[in-house]
Amino acid sequence: MITYLGTPKIETERLILRRMELSDTQKVFDNWLSDERISDNRVNSEHKSVSETIERVAKIVDDYINKDFCWWAIERKADGELIGEIDLYDFDNTTGNCEVSYSIGYEWWNQGYATEALRAVVEFGFRQMNIHKIAAAHNTDNPASGKVLVKAGMVQEGIIRHMIRNAKSQYKDCTIYGILQEDYSKTLISPSST
């Protein structure tokens, strides 16, 4: 049975995962939501104006009232820069399963931040929330995201053809990954290792 704890602050070696705040809106817009390189790997198109981001961040902030809402802003400890977001979602109380997704601003790609944040959230999900399985998917034309999932202990389970349709109306095949709580317990992956 899943134990819902909302979105508590989580710290790793280089990152603070915390609740998004309305004051983060400009950084969210500037650092990833307005960047087409990021949106190419998401279902929704990049934001053209900060007003779109204001609406999105306000909804996230409002949703923190719900204990089953787990959405973190990813902040670098070194300089307080907001570099991305990560969330657990689509909880299934029958199976105890959920999914995870994340976005990291282009400037911070290939520096281990996504892996560090994902490991921390996976650990939180299994150790604190008692989740049975955490799954994730990435577009097959974005293999770097697959590497992040593997580094976090996930294993590839298959490919679903035309799983999503992006903002450019292009169908994308997605690779599915997952990790079970029992497998995580065997490996005891440290969230601060990169």
C-alpha positions as a printed Julia matrix, in Angstrom:
194×3 Matrix{Float64}:
  0.0    0.0     0.0
  1.35   3.39   -1.01
  2.07   5.89    1.76
  1.43   9.36    0.36
  3.71  12.03    1.82
  3.3   14.89   -0.62
  6.46  16.65   -1.8
  8.99  16.91    1.03
 12.41  18.48    0.55
 15.09  15.99   -0.53
 18.81  16.74   -0.52
 21.58  14.99   -2.45
 25.27  15.77   -2.73
 24.78  18.56   -5.29
 21.03  19.15   -5.41
 18.02  20.26   -3.4
 14.69  18.85   -4.56
 11.98  21.13   -3.24
  8.49  22.37   -3.91
  8.08  24.69   -6.86
  7.19  28.28   -5.9
  5.47  31.02   -7.88
  8.7   33.02   -7.67
 10.4   30.25   -9.72
  8.28  30.98  -12.8
 10.81  33.05  -14.76
 13.58  30.48  -14.18
 11.27  27.62  -15.19
 10.47  29.48  -18.4
 14.07  30.54  -19.14
 15.85  27.33  -18.16
 13.7   24.64  -19.79
 10.07  25.24  -20.71
 10.83  27.79  -23.46
 13.59  25.63  -24.99
 12.62  23.6   -28.06
 15.51  21.21  -27.41
 13.71  20.2   -24.21
 10.17  20.24  -25.59
 11.19  17.91  -28.43
 11.3   15.2   -25.75
  8.0   16.19  -24.14
  4.37  15.93  -25.23
  3.74  19.68  -24.91
  5.42  22.33  -27.04
  7.83  24.89  -25.64
  6.25  27.89  -23.93
  6.19  30.98  -26.13
  5.43  33.4   -23.29
  5.99  33.48  -19.57
  2.21  33.72  -19.07
  1.95  30.04  -20.09
  4.55  29.18  -17.47
  2.79  31.27  -14.81
 -0.37  29.21  -15.36
  1.52  25.92  -15.19
  3.54  26.79  -12.07
  0.42  28.14  -10.31
 -1.33  24.8   -10.93
  1.65  22.88   -9.53
  1.73  25.11   -6.43
 -2.03  24.68   -5.92
 -1.71  20.89   -6.23
  0.71  20.66   -3.3
 -2.36  20.56   -1.05
 -2.82  16.95   -2.2
 -0.75  14.28   -0.41
 -0.52  12.21   -3.62
  1.15  15.08   -5.51
  4.92  14.6    -5.78
  6.53  17.31   -7.95
  9.96  18.73   -7.21
 11.92  21.68   -8.53
 15.58  20.68   -8.98
 17.94  23.3    -7.55
 21.73  23.24   -7.57
 23.25  23.69   -4.11
 26.35  25.44   -5.46
 24.53  28.5    -6.81
 20.81  28.07   -6.09
 20.09  27.81   -9.82
 16.84  26.1   -10.76
 17.8   23.56  -13.44
 14.77  21.3   -13.87
 11.86  19.37  -12.44
 11.03  15.78  -11.54
  7.79  14.12  -10.47
  6.18  10.85   -9.47
  2.72  10.46  -10.97
  0.03   8.1   -12.21
 -0.17   6.21   -8.93
 -2.08   2.93   -9.06
 -3.31   1.97   -5.6
 -4.22  -1.54   -6.77
 -0.68  -2.44   -7.89
  1.34   0.06   -5.87
  2.99   1.25   -9.09
  3.71   4.72  -10.46
  5.7    6.55  -13.1
  8.46   9.15  -12.99
  9.34  11.93  -15.42
 11.89  14.71  -15.42
 13.21  17.64  -17.44
 16.64  19.23  -17.13
 17.63  22.49  -18.78
 19.96  22.09  -21.76
 22.81  23.97  -20.07
 22.98  21.21  -17.44
 22.77  18.14  -19.68
 25.49  15.49  -19.4
 26.59  16.58  -15.93
 24.89  13.83  -13.92
 22.14  16.03  -12.47
 19.24  14.07  -13.95
 20.7   10.8   -12.64
 21.29  12.29   -9.19
 17.75  13.66   -8.95
 16.2   10.45  -10.29
 18.11   8.25   -7.85
 16.92  10.43   -4.97
 13.28  10.28   -6.06
 13.45   6.51   -6.65
 14.89   6.06   -3.17
 12.15   8.25   -1.69
  9.47   6.34   -3.58
 10.63   2.94   -2.39
 11.84   3.71    1.15
  9.33   6.36    2.21
  6.25   5.76    0.07
  6.43   1.97   -0.2
  5.94   2.02   -3.96
  6.11  -1.42   -5.6
  7.36  -0.38   -9.06
  8.49   2.85  -10.68
  8.33   3.06  -14.48
  9.54   5.62  -16.99
  9.54   6.1   -20.74
 11.63   8.07  -23.19
 11.47   8.73  -26.91
 13.66   6.25  -28.77
 15.39   9.18  -30.49
 16.55  10.43  -27.07
 18.95   7.67  -25.94
 20.62   9.94  -23.37
 17.48   9.72  -21.24
 17.71   5.93  -21.38
 21.24   6.14  -20.0
 19.93   8.2   -17.07
 17.27   5.58  -16.34
 19.81   2.73  -16.42
 22.18   4.63  -14.11
 19.27   4.93  -11.67
 18.86   1.14  -11.66
 16.0    0.79  -14.12
 15.89  -1.97  -16.73
 14.5   -1.75  -20.24
 11.2   -3.61  -20.56
 10.25  -2.92  -24.16
  9.38  -0.43  -26.86
  5.89   0.87  -27.57
  5.43   2.13  -31.1
  3.8    5.54  -31.54
  3.25   5.82  -27.79
  3.05   9.61  -27.85
  2.35  12.38  -30.31
  4.43  15.47  -29.69
  3.52  19.11  -30.18
  4.69  18.92  -33.81
  2.14  16.12  -34.39
  4.94  13.6   -34.81
  4.34  10.13  -33.43
  7.21   8.9   -31.27
  8.16   5.37  -30.28
  9.05   5.12  -26.6
 11.32   2.8   -24.69
  9.83   1.66  -21.37
 11.94   1.12  -18.26
 11.09   0.01  -14.76
 12.52  -0.84  -11.38
 10.88  -2.96   -8.67
 11.24  -2.2    -4.98
 12.74  -5.67   -4.42
 15.39  -5.05   -7.1
 16.18  -1.64   -5.65
 16.6   -3.15   -2.18
 19.15  -5.61   -3.59
 21.25  -2.9    -5.23
 20.85  -0.12   -2.65
 21.78   2.58   -5.1
 22.96   5.73   -3.36
 21.25   8.88   -4.69
 24.45  10.91   -4.38
 26.54   8.59   -6.57
 26.9    9.74  -10.16
